[in-house]
Coordinates of C-alpha atoms and ligand atoms in Angstrom, one line a residue:
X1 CA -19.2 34.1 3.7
X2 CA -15.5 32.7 3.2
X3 CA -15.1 29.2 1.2
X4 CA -13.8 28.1 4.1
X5 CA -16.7 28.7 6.6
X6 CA -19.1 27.7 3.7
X7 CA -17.5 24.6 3.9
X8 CA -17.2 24.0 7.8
X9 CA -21.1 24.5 7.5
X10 CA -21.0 22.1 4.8
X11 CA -19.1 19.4 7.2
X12 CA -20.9 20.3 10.1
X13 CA -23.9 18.4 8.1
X14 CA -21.7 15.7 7.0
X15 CA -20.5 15.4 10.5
X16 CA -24.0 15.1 11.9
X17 CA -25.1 11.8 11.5
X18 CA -21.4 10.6 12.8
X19 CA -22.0 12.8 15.9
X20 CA -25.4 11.3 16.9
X21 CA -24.6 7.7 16.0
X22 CA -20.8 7.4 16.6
X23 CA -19.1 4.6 14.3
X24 CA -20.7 1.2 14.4
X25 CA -18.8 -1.9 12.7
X26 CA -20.7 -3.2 9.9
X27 CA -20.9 -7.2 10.1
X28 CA -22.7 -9.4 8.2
X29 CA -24.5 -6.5 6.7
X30 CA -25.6 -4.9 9.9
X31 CA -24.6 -2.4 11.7
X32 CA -23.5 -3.6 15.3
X33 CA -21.6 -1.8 18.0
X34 CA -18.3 -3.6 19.4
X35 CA -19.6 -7.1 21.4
X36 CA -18.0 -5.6 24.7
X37 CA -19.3 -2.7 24.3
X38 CA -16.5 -0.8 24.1
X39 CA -15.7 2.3 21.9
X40 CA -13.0 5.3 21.4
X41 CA -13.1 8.6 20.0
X42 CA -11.9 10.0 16.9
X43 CA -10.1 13.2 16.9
X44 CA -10.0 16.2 14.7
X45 CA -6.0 16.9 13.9
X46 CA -7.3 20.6 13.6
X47 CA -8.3 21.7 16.8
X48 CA -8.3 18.5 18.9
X49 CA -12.3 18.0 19.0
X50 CA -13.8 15.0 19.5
X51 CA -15.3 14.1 16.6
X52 CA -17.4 11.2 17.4
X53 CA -17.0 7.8 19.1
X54 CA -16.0 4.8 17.6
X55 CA -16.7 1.0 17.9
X56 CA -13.4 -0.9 19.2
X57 CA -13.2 -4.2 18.3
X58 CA -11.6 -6.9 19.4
X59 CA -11.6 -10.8 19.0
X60 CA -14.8 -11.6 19.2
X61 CA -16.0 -8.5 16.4
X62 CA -13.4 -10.0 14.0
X63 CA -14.6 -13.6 14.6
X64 CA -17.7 -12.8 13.9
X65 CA -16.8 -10.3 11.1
X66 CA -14.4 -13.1 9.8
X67 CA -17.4 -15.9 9.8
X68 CA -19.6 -13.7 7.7
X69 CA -17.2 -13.2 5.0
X70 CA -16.2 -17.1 5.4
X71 CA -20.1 -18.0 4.8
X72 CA -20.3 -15.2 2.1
X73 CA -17.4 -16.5 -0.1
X74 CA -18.7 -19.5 -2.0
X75 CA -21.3 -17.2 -3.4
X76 CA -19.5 -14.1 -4.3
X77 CA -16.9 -16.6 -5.8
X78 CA -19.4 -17.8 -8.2
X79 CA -21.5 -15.0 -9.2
X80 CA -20.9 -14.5 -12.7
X81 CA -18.3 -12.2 -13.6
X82 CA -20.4 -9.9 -15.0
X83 CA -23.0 -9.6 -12.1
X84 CA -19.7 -9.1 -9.7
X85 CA -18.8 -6.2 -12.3
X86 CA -22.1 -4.5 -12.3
X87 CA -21.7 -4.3 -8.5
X88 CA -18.3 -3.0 -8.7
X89 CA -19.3 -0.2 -11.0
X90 CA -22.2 0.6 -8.6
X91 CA -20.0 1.3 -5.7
X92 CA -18.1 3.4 -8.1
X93 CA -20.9 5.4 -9.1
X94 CA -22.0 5.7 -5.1
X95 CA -18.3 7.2 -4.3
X96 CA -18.9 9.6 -7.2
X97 CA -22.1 10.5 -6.1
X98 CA -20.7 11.0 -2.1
X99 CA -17.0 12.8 -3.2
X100 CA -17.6 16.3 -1.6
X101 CA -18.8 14.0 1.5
X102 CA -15.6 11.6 1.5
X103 CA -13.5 14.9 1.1
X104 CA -14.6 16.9 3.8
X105 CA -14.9 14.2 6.0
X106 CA -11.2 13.1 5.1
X107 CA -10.2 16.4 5.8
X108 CA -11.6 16.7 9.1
X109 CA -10.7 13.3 10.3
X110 CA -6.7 13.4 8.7
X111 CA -5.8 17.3 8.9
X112 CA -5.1 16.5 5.2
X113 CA -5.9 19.5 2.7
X114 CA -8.9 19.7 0.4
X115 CA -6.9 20.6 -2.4
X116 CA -5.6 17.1 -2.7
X117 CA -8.0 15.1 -1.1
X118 CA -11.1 16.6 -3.7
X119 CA -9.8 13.9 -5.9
X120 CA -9.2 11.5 -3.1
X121 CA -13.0 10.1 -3.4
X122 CA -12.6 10.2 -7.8
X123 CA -9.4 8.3 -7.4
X124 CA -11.2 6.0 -5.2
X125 CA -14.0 5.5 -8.0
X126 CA -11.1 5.2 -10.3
X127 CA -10.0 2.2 -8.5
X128 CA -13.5 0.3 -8.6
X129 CA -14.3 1.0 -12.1
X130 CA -10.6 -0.6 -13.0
X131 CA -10.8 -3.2 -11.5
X132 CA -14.5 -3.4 -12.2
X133 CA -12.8 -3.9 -16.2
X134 CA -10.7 -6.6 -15.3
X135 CA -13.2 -8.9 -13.2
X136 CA -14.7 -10.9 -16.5
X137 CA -10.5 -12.1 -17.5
X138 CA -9.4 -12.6 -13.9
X139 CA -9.5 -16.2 -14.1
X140 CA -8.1 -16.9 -17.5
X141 CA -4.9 -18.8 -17.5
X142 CA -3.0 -20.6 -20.1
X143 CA -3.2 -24.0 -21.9
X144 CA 0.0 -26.1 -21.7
X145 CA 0.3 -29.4 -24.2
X146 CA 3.0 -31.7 -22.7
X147 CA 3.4 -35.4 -24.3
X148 CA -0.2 -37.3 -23.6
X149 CA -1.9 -34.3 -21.6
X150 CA -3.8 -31.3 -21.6
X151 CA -2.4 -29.2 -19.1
X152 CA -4.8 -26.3 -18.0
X153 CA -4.1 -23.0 -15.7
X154 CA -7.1 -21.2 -14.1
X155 CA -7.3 -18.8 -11.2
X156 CA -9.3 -18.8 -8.4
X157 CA -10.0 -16.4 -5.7
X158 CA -8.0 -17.2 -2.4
X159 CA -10.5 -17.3 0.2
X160 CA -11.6 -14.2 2.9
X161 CA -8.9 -11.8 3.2
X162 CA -8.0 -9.1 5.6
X163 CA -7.1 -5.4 4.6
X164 CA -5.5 -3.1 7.3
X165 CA -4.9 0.7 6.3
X166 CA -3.0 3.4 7.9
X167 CA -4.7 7.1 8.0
X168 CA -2.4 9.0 5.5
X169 CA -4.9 8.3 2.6
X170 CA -7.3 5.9 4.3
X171 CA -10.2 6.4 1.7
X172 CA -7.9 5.8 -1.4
X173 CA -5.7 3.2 -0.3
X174 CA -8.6 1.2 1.3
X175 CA -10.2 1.2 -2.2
X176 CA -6.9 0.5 -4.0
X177 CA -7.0 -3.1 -1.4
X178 CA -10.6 -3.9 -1.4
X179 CA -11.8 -3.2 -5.0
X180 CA -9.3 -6.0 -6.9
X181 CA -10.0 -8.3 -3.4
X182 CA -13.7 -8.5 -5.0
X183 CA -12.9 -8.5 -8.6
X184 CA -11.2 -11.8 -7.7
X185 CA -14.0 -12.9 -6.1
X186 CA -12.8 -12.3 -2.5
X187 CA -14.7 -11.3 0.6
X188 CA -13.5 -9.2 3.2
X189 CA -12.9 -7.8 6.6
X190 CA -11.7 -4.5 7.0
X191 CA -9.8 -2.9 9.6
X192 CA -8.9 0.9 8.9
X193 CA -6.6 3.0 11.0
X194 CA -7.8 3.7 14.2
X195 CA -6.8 7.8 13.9
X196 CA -9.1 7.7 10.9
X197 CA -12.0 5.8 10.7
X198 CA -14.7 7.9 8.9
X199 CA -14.7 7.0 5.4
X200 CA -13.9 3.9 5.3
X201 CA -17.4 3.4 7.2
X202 CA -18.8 5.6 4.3
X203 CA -17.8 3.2 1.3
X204 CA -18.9 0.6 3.4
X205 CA -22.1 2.0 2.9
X206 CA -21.6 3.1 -0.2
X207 CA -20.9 -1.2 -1.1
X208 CA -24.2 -2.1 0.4
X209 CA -25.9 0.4 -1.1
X210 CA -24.7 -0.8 -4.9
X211 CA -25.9 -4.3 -3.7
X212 CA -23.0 -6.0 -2.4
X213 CA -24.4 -9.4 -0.6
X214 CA -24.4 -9.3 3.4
X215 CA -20.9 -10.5 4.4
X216 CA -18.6 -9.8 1.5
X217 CA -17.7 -6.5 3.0
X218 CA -17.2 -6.3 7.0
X219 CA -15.4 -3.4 8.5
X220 CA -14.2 -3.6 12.4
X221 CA -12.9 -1.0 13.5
X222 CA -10.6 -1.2 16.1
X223 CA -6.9 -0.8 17.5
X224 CA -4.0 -2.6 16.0
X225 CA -2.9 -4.6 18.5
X226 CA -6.4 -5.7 19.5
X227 CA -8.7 -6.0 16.4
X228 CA -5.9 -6.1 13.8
X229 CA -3.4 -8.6 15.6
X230 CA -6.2 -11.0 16.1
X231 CA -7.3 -10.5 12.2
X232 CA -4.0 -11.6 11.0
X233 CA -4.2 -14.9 13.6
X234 CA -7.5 -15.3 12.3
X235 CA -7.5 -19.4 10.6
X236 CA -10.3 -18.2 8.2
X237 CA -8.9 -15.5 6.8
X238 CA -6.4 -16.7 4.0
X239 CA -4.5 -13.4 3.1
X240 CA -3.7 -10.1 4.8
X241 CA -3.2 -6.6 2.6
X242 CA -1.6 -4.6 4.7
X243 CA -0.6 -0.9 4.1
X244 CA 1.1 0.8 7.4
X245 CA 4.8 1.0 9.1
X246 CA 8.1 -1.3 8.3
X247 CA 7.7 -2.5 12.2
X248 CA 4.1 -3.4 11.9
X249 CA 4.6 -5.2 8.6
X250 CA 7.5 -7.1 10.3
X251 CA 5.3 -7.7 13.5
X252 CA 2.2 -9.2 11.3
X253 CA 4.4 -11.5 9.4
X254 CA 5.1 -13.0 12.7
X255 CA 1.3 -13.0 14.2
X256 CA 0.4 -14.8 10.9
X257 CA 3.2 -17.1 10.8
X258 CA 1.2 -19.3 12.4
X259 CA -1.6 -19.7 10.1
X260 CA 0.7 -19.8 6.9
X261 CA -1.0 -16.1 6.0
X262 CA -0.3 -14.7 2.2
X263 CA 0.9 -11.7 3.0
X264 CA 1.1 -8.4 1.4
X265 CA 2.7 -5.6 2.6
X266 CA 3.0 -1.8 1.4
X267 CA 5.1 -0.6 4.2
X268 CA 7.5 3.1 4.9
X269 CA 9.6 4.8 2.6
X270 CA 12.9 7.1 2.7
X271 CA 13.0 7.6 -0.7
X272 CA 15.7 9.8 -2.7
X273 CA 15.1 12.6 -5.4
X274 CA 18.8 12.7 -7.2
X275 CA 18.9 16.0 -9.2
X276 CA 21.8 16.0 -11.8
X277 CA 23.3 19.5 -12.8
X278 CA 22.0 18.9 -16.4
X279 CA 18.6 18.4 -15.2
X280 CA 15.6 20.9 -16.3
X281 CA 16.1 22.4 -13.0
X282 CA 12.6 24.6 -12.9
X283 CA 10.8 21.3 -13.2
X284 CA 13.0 19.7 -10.7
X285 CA 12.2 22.0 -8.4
X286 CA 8.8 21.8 -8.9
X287 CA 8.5 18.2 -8.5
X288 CA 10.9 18.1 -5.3
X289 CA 8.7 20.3 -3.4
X290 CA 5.3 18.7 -4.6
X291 CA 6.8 15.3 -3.9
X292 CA 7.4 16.1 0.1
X293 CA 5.1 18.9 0.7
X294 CA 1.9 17.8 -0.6
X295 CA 0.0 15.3 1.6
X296 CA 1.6 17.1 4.4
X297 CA 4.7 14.5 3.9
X298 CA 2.6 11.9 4.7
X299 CA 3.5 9.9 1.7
X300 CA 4.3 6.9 1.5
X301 CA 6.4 7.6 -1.9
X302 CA 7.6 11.2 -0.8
X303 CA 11.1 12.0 -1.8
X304 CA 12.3 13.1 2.0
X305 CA 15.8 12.8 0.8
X306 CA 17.5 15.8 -1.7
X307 CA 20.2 14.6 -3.2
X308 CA 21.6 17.2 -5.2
X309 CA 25.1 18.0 -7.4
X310 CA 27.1 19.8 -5.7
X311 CA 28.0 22.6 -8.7
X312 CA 24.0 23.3 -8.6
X313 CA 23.3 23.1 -4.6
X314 CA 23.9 26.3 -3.4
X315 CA 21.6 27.9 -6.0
X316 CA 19.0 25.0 -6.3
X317 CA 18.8 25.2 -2.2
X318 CA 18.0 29.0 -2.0
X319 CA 15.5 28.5 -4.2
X320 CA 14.1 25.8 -2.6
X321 CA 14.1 27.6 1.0
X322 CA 12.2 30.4 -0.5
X323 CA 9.7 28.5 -1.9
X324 CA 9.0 26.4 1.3
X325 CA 9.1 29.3 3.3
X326 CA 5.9 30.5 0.7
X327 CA 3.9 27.2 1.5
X328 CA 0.5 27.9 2.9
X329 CA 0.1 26.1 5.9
X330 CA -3.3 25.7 7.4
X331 CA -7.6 24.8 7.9
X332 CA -7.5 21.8 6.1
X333 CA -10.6 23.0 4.4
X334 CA -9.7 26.1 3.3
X335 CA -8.9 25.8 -0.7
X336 CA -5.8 27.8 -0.5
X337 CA -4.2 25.4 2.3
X338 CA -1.3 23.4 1.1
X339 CA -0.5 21.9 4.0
X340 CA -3.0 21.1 7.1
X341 CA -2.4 19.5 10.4
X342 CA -0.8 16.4 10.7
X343 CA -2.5 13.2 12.2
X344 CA -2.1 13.3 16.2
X345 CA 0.0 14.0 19.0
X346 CA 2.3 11.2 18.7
X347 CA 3.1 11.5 15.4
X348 CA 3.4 15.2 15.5
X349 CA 5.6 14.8 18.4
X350 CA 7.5 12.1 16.4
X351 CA 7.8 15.1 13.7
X352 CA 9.2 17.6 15.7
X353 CA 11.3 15.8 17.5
X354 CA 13.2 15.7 14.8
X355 CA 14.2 19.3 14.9
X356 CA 16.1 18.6 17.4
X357 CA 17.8 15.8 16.0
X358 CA 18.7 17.6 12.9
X359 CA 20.6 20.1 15.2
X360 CA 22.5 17.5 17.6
X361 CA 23.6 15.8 14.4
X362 CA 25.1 19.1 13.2
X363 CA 22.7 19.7 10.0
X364 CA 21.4 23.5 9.5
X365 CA 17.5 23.9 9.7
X366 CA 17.4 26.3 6.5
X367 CA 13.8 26.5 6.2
X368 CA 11.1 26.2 8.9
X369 CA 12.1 24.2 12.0
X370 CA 9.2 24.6 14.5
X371 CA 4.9 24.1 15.7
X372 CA 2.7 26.8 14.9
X373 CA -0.5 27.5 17.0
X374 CA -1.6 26.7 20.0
X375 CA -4.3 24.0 19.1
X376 CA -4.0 21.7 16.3
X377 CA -1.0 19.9 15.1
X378 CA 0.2 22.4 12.7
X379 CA 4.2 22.4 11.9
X380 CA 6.3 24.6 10.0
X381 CA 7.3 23.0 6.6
X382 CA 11.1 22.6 7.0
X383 CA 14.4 22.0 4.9
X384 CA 17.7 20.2 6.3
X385 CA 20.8 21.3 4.8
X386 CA 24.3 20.3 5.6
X387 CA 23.5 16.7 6.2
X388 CA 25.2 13.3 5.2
X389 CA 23.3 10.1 4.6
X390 CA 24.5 8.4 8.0
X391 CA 22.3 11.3 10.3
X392 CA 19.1 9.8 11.6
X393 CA 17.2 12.9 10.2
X394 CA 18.6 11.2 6.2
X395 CA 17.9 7.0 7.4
X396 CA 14.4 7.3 9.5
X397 CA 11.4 7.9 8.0
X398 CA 10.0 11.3 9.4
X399 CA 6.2 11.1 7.5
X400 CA 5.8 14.5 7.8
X401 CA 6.8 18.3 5.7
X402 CA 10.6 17.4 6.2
X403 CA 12.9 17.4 3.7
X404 CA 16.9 16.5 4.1
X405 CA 18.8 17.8 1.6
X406 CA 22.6 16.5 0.7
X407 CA 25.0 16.9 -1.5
X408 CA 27.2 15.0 -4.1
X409 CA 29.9 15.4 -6.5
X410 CA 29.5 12.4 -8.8
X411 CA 27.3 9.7 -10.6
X412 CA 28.9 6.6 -8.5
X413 CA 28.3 8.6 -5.0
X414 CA 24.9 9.8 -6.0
X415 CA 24.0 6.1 -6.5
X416 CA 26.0 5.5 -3.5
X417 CA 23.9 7.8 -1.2
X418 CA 20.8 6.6 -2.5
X419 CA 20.9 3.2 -1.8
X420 CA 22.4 3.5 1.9
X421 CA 19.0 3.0 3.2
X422 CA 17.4 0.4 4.6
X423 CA 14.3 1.5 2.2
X424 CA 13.6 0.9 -1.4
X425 CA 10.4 1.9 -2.6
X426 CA 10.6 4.9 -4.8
X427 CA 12.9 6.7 -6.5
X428 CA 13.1 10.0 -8.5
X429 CA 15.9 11.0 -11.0
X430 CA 16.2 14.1 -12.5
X431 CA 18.9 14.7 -15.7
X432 CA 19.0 15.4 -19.4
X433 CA 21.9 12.8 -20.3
X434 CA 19.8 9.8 -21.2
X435 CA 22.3 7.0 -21.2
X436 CA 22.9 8.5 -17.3
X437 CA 19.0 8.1 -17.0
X438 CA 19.5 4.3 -18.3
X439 CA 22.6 3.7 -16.0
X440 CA 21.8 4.8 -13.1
X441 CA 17.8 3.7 -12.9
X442 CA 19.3 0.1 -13.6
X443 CA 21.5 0.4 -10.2
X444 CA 18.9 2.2 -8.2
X445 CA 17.7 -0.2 -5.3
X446 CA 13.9 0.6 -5.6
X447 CA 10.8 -0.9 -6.7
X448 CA 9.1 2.3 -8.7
X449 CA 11.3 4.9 -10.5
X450 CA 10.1 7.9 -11.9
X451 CA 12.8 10.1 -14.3
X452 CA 11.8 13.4 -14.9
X453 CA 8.6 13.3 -13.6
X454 CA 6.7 13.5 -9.7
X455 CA 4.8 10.0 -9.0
X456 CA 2.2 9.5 -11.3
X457 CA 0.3 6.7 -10.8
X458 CA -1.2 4.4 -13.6
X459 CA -3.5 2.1 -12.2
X460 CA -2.1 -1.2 -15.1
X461 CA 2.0 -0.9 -13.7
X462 CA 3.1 -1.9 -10.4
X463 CA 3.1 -0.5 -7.3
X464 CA 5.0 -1.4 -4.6
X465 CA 8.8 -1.9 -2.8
X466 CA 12.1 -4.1 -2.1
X467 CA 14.2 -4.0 0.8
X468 CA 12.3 -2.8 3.8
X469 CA 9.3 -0.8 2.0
X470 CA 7.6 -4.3 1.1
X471 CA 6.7 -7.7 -0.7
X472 CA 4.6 -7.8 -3.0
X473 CA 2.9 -5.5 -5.8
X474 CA -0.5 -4.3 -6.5
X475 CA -2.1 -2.8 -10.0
X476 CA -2.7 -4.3 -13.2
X477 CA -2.9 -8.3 -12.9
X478 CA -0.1 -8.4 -10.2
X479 CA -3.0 -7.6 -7.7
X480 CA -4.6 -10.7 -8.8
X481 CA -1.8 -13.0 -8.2
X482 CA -2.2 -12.0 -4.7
X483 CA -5.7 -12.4 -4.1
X484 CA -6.2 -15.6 -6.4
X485 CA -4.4 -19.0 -6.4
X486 CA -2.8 -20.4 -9.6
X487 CA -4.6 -23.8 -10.2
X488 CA -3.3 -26.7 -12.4
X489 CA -5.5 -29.3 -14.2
X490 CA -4.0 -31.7 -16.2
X491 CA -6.3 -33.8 -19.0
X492 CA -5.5 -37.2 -19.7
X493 CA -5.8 -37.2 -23.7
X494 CA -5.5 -40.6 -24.2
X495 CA -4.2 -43.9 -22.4
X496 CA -0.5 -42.8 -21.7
X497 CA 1.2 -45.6 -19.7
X498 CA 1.0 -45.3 -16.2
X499 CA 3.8 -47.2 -14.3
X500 CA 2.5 -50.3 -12.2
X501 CA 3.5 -51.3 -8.9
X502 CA 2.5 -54.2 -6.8
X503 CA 1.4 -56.0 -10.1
Ligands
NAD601 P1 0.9 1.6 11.2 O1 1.8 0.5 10.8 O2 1.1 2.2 12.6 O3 -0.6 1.2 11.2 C1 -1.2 0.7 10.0 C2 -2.4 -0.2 10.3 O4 -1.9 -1.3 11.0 C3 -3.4 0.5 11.3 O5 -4.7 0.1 10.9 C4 -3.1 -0.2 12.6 O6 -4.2 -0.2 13.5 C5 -2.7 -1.5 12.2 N1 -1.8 -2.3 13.1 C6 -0.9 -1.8 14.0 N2 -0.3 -2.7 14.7 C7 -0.9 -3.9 14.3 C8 -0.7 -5.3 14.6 N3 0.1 -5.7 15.6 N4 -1.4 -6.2 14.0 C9 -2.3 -5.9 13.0 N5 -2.5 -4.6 12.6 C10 -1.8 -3.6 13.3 O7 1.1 2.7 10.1 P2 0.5 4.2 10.1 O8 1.2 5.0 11.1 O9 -1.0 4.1 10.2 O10 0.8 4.6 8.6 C11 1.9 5.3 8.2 C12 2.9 4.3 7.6 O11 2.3 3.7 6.4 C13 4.2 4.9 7.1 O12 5.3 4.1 7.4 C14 4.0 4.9 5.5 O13 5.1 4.9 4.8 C15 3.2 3.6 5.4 N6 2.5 3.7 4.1 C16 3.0 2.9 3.0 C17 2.3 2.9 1.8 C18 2.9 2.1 0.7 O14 2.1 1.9 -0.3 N7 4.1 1.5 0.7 C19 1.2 3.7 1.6 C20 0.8 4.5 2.7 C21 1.4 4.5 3.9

């Protein structure tokens, strides 16, 4: 037996349960099918199948899913910290126990490849047991004297809040948004991605499970502009994490306009990799590929733009084609894939489409360039060349195994090219000259730089963009702000004079 069809048996048990019970919301602790009744299937990216049905909920699921986690707040609130903490570890514990489960299942339900999603469930834990650390200071603020008082900060946790994922990384960016929510002391609702609702019903469970108190956690599942419009309208929800597209971010903003919603918004990405000619160009590659390839390119913080000196681009580009041309594209379970299928039809029409772009702009498709197989949405990993910054193939975010390379000549237009975008959310620089490293990163319009290195993510910095890729940050204590209020008390400490009127 193959590792691969040891682990399609392997998920076919996984799947089983999903198969005879589809996906039911969980409310108020209990496991309810949508009010109307109505569901939707989930499909497998590899081969089309239906994986299972799914509840779809609408206004009424998310009022009563809201209500729970309105009348579940003043007591999570005031657990003691350390009870909350114990719980949070729990769940972390519970993902750690599940991983192979949340991988496989992730696999099957995104088209993303085991290879990277193994850790998916670990990172996942990761994010709990962090957070999990921080619960007991979250509320310490800071003692201010001013002339007769005692002024005192504290934090306190904002209220019920909504977190809405897209289906890239649903299992670790749903943790990365729920886990500091309750380490404030925040309940929630949860609406994941419709194209990928699997795990996020298993950590669900999982929170249960470790003890969580009915209500703090509801998931809906649902469509966006049923379930997750009416979420952000929703008066008792106080705050809304959201993690999807530039548009939607843009089209929640307005829904929740008119309850004065805290908003928080991870949105898209069109992010530059500048390689300078006195860069340690073996690494460079390395990371350049890994950065746009991996995840099947659907990554948030994927450098889709090359920009690359001119006196190394001939060279550094034939490399680069032969590598991509090496990439193993395939079962997203099989250990050796690098990349699997990506999400759905749309998006992998949305992918392709840009082939065609690439060639009416008057790029060259030097690597890849077309669908593979018959069934599935499988594409060829594929390398622009020849482009300039103004083609639609260097401004739109593609979000899927496409890189657009470009060249330049000097510092000033490699800075230039990488801020003509509407984006800002990550950048990557590679050079040797450090006072260029110091230069340019302190022009560079975006929120997370990385010099000399791929993204690595430590959980205390922050994460998160400027421009059109997002307000607001997460990590460390800068996902606290968001999910607590600053309070002020001020302490009389003696008998100051208060001006009279009226006397
Ligand atoms: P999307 O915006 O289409 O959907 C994201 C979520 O929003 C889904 O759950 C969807 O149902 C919901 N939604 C859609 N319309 C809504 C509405 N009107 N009201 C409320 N909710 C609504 O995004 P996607 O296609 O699922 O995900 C891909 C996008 O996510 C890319 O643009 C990617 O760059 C971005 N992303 C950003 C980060 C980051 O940290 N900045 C991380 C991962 C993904």
């Amino acid at each position: 037996m193959t590792e691969l069809s040891a682990n399609i048996t392997k998920l076919t048990g996984y799947l089983e349960r999903f198969r005879r019970d589809g996906i039911l919301n969980l409310i108020a602790g209990e496991s309810r099918p949508a009010l109307s009744g109505a569901a939707f299937n989930t499909l497998s990216p590899t081969d089309e199948s239906v994986i299972c049905s799914v509840a779809r909920g609408g206004a009424a699921d998310i009022d009563a899913a809201a209500q729970a986690a309105k009348d579940a707040f003043p007591a999570w609130r005031d657990m003691p910290a350390l009870q909350r903490k114990k719980i949070l570890i729990r769940i972390a514990e519970g993902i750690e126990a599940r991983a192979e489960e949340i991988a496989f299942c992730e696999c099957w339900d995104t088209g993303q490849a085991l290879r990277f999603m193994s850790k998916a469930a670990l990172r996942g834990a990761e994010n709990f047991r962090y957070f999990a650390d921080q619960v007991t200071a979250a509320r310490d603020g800071k003692t201010l004297q001013s002339p007769g008082l005692m002024n005192v900060t504290t934090r306190v946790p904002i209220g019920p809040v909504g977190v809405i994922t897209p289906w890239n990384t649903p299992f670790m960016l749903s943790t990365w948004k729920i886990a500091p929510a309750l380490a404030a002391g925040c309940t929630v609702v949860h609406k994941p991605a419709e194209f990928s609702p699997l795990t996020a019903r298993i950590l669900a469970e999982i929170a249960h499970q470790a003890g969580l108190p009915a209500g703090v956690w509801n998931l809906v599942n649902g469509f966006g502009d049923e379930a997750g419009k009416h979420l952000t309208e929703h008066p008792a929800i106080k705050a809304i994490a959201f993690v999807g597209e530039s548009r939607t971010g843009s089209l929640i903003t307005k829904q929740g306009a008119d309850t004065l919603k805290r908003m928080h918004l991870e949105l898209g990405g069109k992010n530059p990799v500048v390689v300078f000619d006195d860069a340690d160009l073996e690494r460079a590659l390395d990371a350049v590929i890994f950065m746009i390839y991996s995840i099947n390119g659907e990554r948030c913080t994927s450098s889709s733009r090359l920009l690359i000196q001119e006196t190394i681009a001939e060279e550094f580009q034939a490399r680069l084609v032969e590598r991509v041309n090496r990439i193993r594209v395939g079962h997203p379970l099989d250990p050796k894939t690098e990349i699997g299928p990506l999400i759905a039809q749309e998006h992998f029409d949305k992918v392709t489409s840009y082939f065609e772009i690439a060639k009416q702009d008057g790029a060259t498709i030097a690597a890849g360039g077309e669908r593979l197989g018959s069934s599935g949405y499988f594409v060829q990993p594929t390398l622009f060349t020849n482009a300039d910054n103004k083609m639609r193939i260097a401004q739109e975010e593609i979000f899927g195994p496409v890189l657009t390379a470009i060249t330049f000549t000097t510092e000033e237009e490699a800075l230039e090219v990488a801020n003509d975008s509407k984006y800002g959310l990550t950048a990557y620089l590679w050079t040797n000259d450090l006072t260029r490293a110091l230069r340019v990163t302190t022009h560079l319009e975006a929120g997370m730089i990385w010099v000399n290195s791929e993204n690595v993510r430590h959980l205390p910095t922050p994460f998160g963009g400027i421009k059109s890729s997002g307000i607001g940050r997460d990590g460390g204590d800068w996902s606290f702000d968001f999910y607590m209020e600053q309070k002020h008390i001020g302490f009389a400490l003696g008998q100051h004079k208060i001006p009279r009127l009226g006397v």
